Tab-separated table of C-alpha atoms in Angstrom:
chain	number	residue	atom	x	y	z
A	20	VAL	CA	0.046	-0.079	-0.237
A	21	PHE	CA	3.029	2.392	0.871
A	22	LYS	CA	4.964	1.470	-1.955
A	23	PHE	CA	1.627	1.949	-4.072
A	24	LEU	CA	1.047	5.648	-2.684
A	25	LYS	CA	4.686	6.656	-4.128
A	26	ASN	CA	4.552	9.994	-1.422
A	27	GLN	CA	7.828	9.910	-0.145
A	28	ASP	CA	6.685	13.002	1.828
A	29	PHE	CA	4.282	11.438	3.732
A	30	LEU	CA	5.422	10.401	7.266
A	31	VAL	CA	3.193	7.738	7.593
A	32	LYS	CA	5.549	4.787	5.639
A	33	THR	CA	5.140	1.193	7.013
A	34	ASP	CA	2.105	-0.646	9.037
A	35	GLN	CA	4.295	-0.019	12.175
A	36	ASP	CA	3.792	3.621	11.797
A	37	LEU	CA	0.137	3.176	11.333
A	38	ILE	CA	-0.433	0.840	13.815
A	39	SER	CA	1.205	3.411	16.557
A	40	GLY	CA	-1.353	5.784	17.125
A	41	PRO	CA	-1.226	9.758	17.347
A	42	ALA	CA	1.430	12.080	18.869
A	43	LEU	CA	0.365	14.690	20.808
A	44	LYS	CA	1.135	17.642	18.416
A	45	PRO	CA	3.626	20.723	19.968
A	46	GLU	CA	0.856	23.443	19.264
A	47	TYR	CA	-1.697	21.389	21.485
A	48	ARG	CA	0.612	21.882	24.960
A	49	GLU	CA	0.453	25.512	24.386
A	50	LEU	CA	-2.756	25.940	24.916
A	51	ASP	CA	-4.788	25.525	27.653
A	52	PHE	CA	-7.229	22.924	28.456
A	53	VAL	CA	-9.914	24.770	28.737
A	54	GLU	CA	-10.543	28.572	28.198
A	55	ALA	CA	-13.084	30.751	29.949
A	56	ARG	CA	-15.800	32.698	27.163
A	57	GLY	CA	-15.284	35.901	29.313
A	58	PRO	CA	-14.423	37.548	32.806
A	59	LYS	CA	-17.504	37.114	34.003
A	60	ASP	CA	-18.498	33.881	31.757
A	61	PHE	CA	-18.041	30.535	33.948
A	62	THR	CA	-19.218	28.386	30.892
A	63	PHE	CA	-16.085	27.242	29.108
A	64	ASP	CA	-14.904	26.495	26.299
A	65	SER	CA	-12.297	23.503	24.945
A	66	LYS	CA	-9.625	23.965	21.865
A	67	GLY	CA	-8.044	20.812	22.223
A	68	GLY	CA	-5.086	22.051	25.168
A	69	THR	CA	-3.908	19.923	27.500
A	70	THR	CA	-3.289	20.295	31.231
A	71	PRO	CA	-0.883	17.918	33.473
A	72	VAL	CA	-2.433	15.706	35.664
A	73	GLU	CA	-2.078	13.418	38.807
A	74	PHE	CA	-3.131	9.779	38.886
A	75	VAL	CA	-5.314	9.042	42.116
A	76	TYR	CA	-6.996	5.846	41.520
A	77	HIS	CA	-7.989	3.762	38.788
A	78	VAL	CA	-11.679	3.093	38.363
A	79	ASP	CA	-12.498	1.067	35.294
A	80	GLY	CA	-11.410	0.667	31.343
A	81	ASP	CA	-11.995	3.933	30.166
A	82	THR	CA	-12.543	5.878	33.677
A	83	THR	CA	-9.009	7.057	35.765
A	84	ARG	CA	-9.783	9.461	38.665
A	85	VAL	CA	-7.077	11.978	38.605
A	86	LYS	CA	-5.907	15.526	40.171
A	87	ILE	CA	-6.613	18.153	37.508
A	88	PRO	CA	-5.626	21.631	38.234
A	89	LEU	CA	-9.274	24.171	38.046
A	90	PHE	CA	-7.287	26.877	36.167
A	91	THR	CA	-3.851	27.006	34.158
A	92	GLY	CA	-0.922	27.146	36.155
A	93	SER	CA	-2.977	26.744	39.395
A	94	ASN	CA	-1.936	25.047	42.306
A	95	ILE	CA	-5.498	24.397	43.370
A	96	THR	CA	-6.382	20.802	42.122
A	97	ASP	CA	-10.060	19.075	41.315
A	98	THR	CA	-10.362	15.768	42.294
A	99	ASN	CA	-12.687	14.528	39.494
A	100	SER	CA	-12.639	11.196	37.062
A	101	ILE	CA	-11.758	11.527	33.185
A	102	ARG	CA	-14.032	9.902	31.052
A	103	TYR	CA	-12.058	8.775	27.686
A	104	TYR	CA	-13.839	10.543	24.807
A	105	TRP	CA	-14.305	8.353	22.134
A	106	ASN	CA	-14.007	5.008	24.049
A	107	GLN	CA	-17.304	2.774	25.620
A	108	CYS	CA	-15.425	0.409	26.933
A	109	PRO	CA	-17.568	-2.837	27.878
A	110	GLU	CA	-18.452	-2.248	32.426
A	111	SER	CA	-16.787	-4.140	35.183
A	112	THR	CA	-17.753	-2.158	38.341
A	113	THR	CA	-21.667	-2.688	39.827
A	114	ASN	CA	-23.475	0.209	40.734
A	115	GLN	CA	-27.376	1.213	40.431
A	116	THR	CA	-27.249	1.985	36.352
A	117	VAL	CA	-24.600	-0.545	35.570
A	118	SER	CA	-23.112	-4.292	35.524
A	119	PRO	CA	-20.523	-6.048	34.680
A	120	GLN	CA	-19.875	-7.065	31.004
A	121	ALA	CA	-18.393	-9.667	28.882
A	122	TRP	CA	-14.871	-7.476	27.760
A	123	GLY	CA	-15.110	-5.169	30.659
A	124	PHE	CA	-12.977	-6.819	33.072
A	125	PRO	CA	-10.161	-6.904	30.635
A	126	ALA	CA	-10.566	-3.716	29.675
A	127	SER	CA	-10.265	-2.674	33.045
A	128	ASN	CA	-6.892	-4.841	33.422
A	129	LEU	CA	-5.171	-3.593	30.454
A	130	ILE	CA	-5.559	0.403	31.677
A	131	LYS	CA	-4.766	-0.571	34.922
A	132	LYS	CA	-1.726	-2.070	34.247
A	133	ILE	CA	-0.920	1.108	32.462
A	134	VAL	CA	-2.062	3.886	34.982
A	135	THR	CA	-1.170	1.802	38.302
A	136	ALA	CA	2.576	2.110	36.977
A	137	ILE	CA	2.757	5.625	36.332
A	138	THR	CA	5.523	7.760	38.823
A	139	PRO	CA	6.100	11.118	39.340
A	140	GLU	CA	8.496	11.642	36.769
A	141	ASP	CA	6.202	10.678	33.969
A	142	GLU	CA	4.390	13.142	31.963
A	143	PHE	CA	0.577	12.907	32.315
A	144	LEU	CA	-1.330	14.810	30.360
A	145	VAL	CA	-5.271	15.479	29.620
A	146	GLN	CA	-6.069	16.651	26.767
A	147	SER	CA	-9.755	18.556	25.869
A	148	ALA	CA	-11.911	17.777	22.478
A	149	ILE	CA	-12.224	20.976	20.315
A	150	ASP	CA	-15.466	22.245	20.100
A	151	GLU	CA	-16.850	19.537	22.494
A	152	THR	CA	-18.062	19.807	26.028
A	153	ILE	CA	-15.702	18.985	29.175
A	154	VAL	CA	-17.993	17.205	31.228
A	155	ASP	CA	-20.324	14.655	30.950
A	156	THR	CA	-23.967	13.806	31.924
A	157	TYR	CA	-22.293	12.402	35.693
A	158	GLY	CA	-19.764	15.554	36.504
A	159	ARG	CA	-16.977	13.692	34.730
A	160	TYR	CA	-14.377	15.741	32.748
A	161	LEU	CA	-14.110	14.237	29.084
A	162	GLY	CA	-10.777	13.823	27.074
A	163	LEU	CA	-7.962	12.338	25.837
A	164	LEU	CA	-5.282	10.839	28.082
A	165	TRP	CA	-1.503	10.913	27.109
A	166	LEU	CA	0.970	9.319	29.220
A	167	ASN	CA	4.734	9.574	27.889
A	168	GLY	CA	3.418	10.573	24.424
A	169	GLN	CA	1.004	7.689	23.952
A	170	CYS	CA	-2.671	8.062	23.816
A	171	LEU	CA	-4.279	5.689	26.018
A	172	ASN	CA	-7.854	6.402	24.463
A	173	TYR	CA	-6.020	5.239	21.355
A	174	ILE	CA	-4.523	1.516	23.158
A	175	ASN	CA	-7.919	0.644	23.992
A	176	VAL	CA	-9.123	0.843	20.948
A	177	ARG	CA	-6.073	-0.423	19.443
A	178	ALA	CA	-6.773	-3.331	21.070
A	179	GLY	CA	-10.353	-4.084	20.689
A	180	THR	CA	-11.390	-3.340	24.374
A	181	THR	CA	-13.669	-0.843	23.153
A	182	GLU	CA	-15.388	0.661	19.747
A	183	PHE	CA	-14.371	3.449	18.177
A	184	ALA	CA	-17.033	5.789	19.758
A	185	GLY	CA	-16.566	8.736	16.928
A	186	ASN	CA	-19.146	9.170	14.178
A	187	SER	CA	-19.401	11.151	10.955
A	188	THR	CA	-19.739	14.317	13.486
A	189	SER	CA	-17.305	14.105	15.523
A	190	LYS	CA	-14.568	17.266	15.098
A	191	LEU	CA	-11.885	16.289	12.973
A	192	GLY	CA	-10.612	19.022	13.823
A	193	TRP	CA	-7.275	17.138	15.676
A	194	PHE	CA	-4.223	16.432	14.166
A	195	ASP	CA	-1.247	14.905	14.971
A	196	ASP	CA	2.799	15.966	14.538
A	197	ARG	CA	2.589	13.724	11.100
A	198	GLU	CA	-0.679	15.891	9.842
A	199	VAL	CA	-3.416	12.794	10.132
A	200	SER	CA	-6.214	13.333	11.637
A	201	TYR	CA	-6.977	11.761	15.321
A	202	PHE	CA	-10.480	10.444	14.107
A	203	GLY	CA	-8.045	8.765	11.039
A	204	TRP	CA	-5.169	6.930	13.694
A	205	PHE	CA	-8.786	6.051	15.324
A	206	TYR	CA	-10.838	4.727	12.260
A	207	ASN	CA	-7.877	2.653	11.407
A	208	ALA	CA	-7.089	1.032	14.340
A	209	GLU	CA	-10.950	0.047	14.689
A	210	LEU	CA	-10.793	-1.326	11.099
A	211	ARG	CA	-7.577	-3.870	12.530
A	212	ALA	CA	-9.430	-5.006	15.881
A	213	SER	CA	-12.434	-5.649	13.653
A	214	LYS	CA	-10.524	-7.480	11.130
A	215	TYR	CA	-8.944	-9.914	13.589
A	216	LYS	CA	-11.711	-9.969	15.976
A	217	TRP	CA	-9.872	-9.268	18.741
A	218	GLY	CA	-11.894	-8.237	22.121
A	219	VAL	CA	-15.418	-6.849	21.926
A	220	TRP	CA	-15.563	-7.522	18.358
A	221	ASN	CA	-15.811	-11.766	19.008
A	222	ASP	CA	-19.621	-10.443	20.585
A	223	TYR	CA	-20.199	-8.585	17.681
A	224	TYR	CA	-19.730	-9.524	14.869
A	225	LEU	CA	-18.791	-13.668	14.621
A	226	GLY	CA	-21.784	-14.872	15.662
A	227	GLN	CA	-20.347	-17.259	17.755
A	228	PRO	CA	-19.611	-17.165	21.650
A	229	SER	CA	-16.851	-14.395	22.561
A	230	LYS	CA	-13.876	-15.405	23.289
A	231	ASP	CA	-13.320	-13.431	26.803
A	232	PRO	CA	-11.182	-15.532	29.204
A	233	MET	CA	-12.744	-14.049	32.495
A	234	TRP	CA	-16.414	-14.221	31.974
A	235	ASP	CA	-19.319	-16.943	32.238
A	236	TYR	CA	-21.621	-16.666	29.405
A	237	THR	CA	-24.156	-18.484	31.314
A	238	ASN	CA	-24.601	-16.792	34.586
A	239	ARG	CA	-22.893	-13.428	33.136
A	240	VAL	CA	-20.430	-13.001	35.893
A	241	ARG	CA	-16.926	-13.040	36.190
A	242	LEU	CA	-15.198	-16.649	35.999
A	243	ASN	CA	-14.498	-17.731	39.552
A	244	GLY	CA	-10.410	-19.187	39.703
A	245	VAL	CA	-9.368	-17.787	36.441
A	246	GLU	CA	-6.335	-15.494	36.061
A	247	ASP	CA	-6.062	-11.857	34.695
A	248	TYR	CA	-6.167	-11.154	31.180
A	249	TYR	CA	-4.772	-8.606	29.998
A	250	PRO	CA	-5.497	-7.865	26.274
A	251	PRO	CA	-2.193	-7.851	24.215
A	252	LEU	CA	-1.693	-4.820	21.810
A	253	HIS	CA	-0.335	-7.541	18.635
A	254	ASP	CA	2.198	-5.378	17.481
A	255	GLU	CA	3.589	-8.452	14.946
A	256	LEU	CA	-0.042	-8.309	12.293
A	257	SER	CA	-0.142	-5.960	9.788
A	258	ILE	CA	-3.695	-3.931	9.592
A	259	TYR	CA	-3.970	-4.948	5.925
């Protein structure tokens, strides 16, 4: 495919480049996570900017609890959850509105392994969605989480632990430092995961029992006595 395109100026030249995912463009580092609309207007606009956050604890596959500055450069922080933008992982927790689902525990394990290893030396950022709300209906912040240059939202899509929750109305304005849209990166990762029937794609498209090794499909609960399963990222496989 890359030879056929014959575009030597295009910075994505190999399958490995294509599956590596987006990189945070320097200009987004210079923008605020949110911008106040005016000195007396306490509503905010989001322009794709970032702010450092401090890991507090793991919640599930698409939610992480963090300390986030109330304002750029502020020492006053708000402890809140970040809901991963463009992700919709199966549930792994139980409360009044949700109960665990197939692939919820592997999805949770994948992110838990990453975020619980964060150290003070790591760069952990949240990025707002361009011209989108920054708070969901449960009061959680919405955004992309970046750890040492890797986008955790993208990792979920790449591993097949979530569908890509973007659609034709999603903003395409984000571009990374290789001038590929975030939407394009996520969409290609989903195509790859669905092609190989990883994670949630077993349930949706194979027409046969899912392969979640942690799930009891008869009783719809987590299997007892099984080891935790951590979905791989399948670096060795071509997207095509």
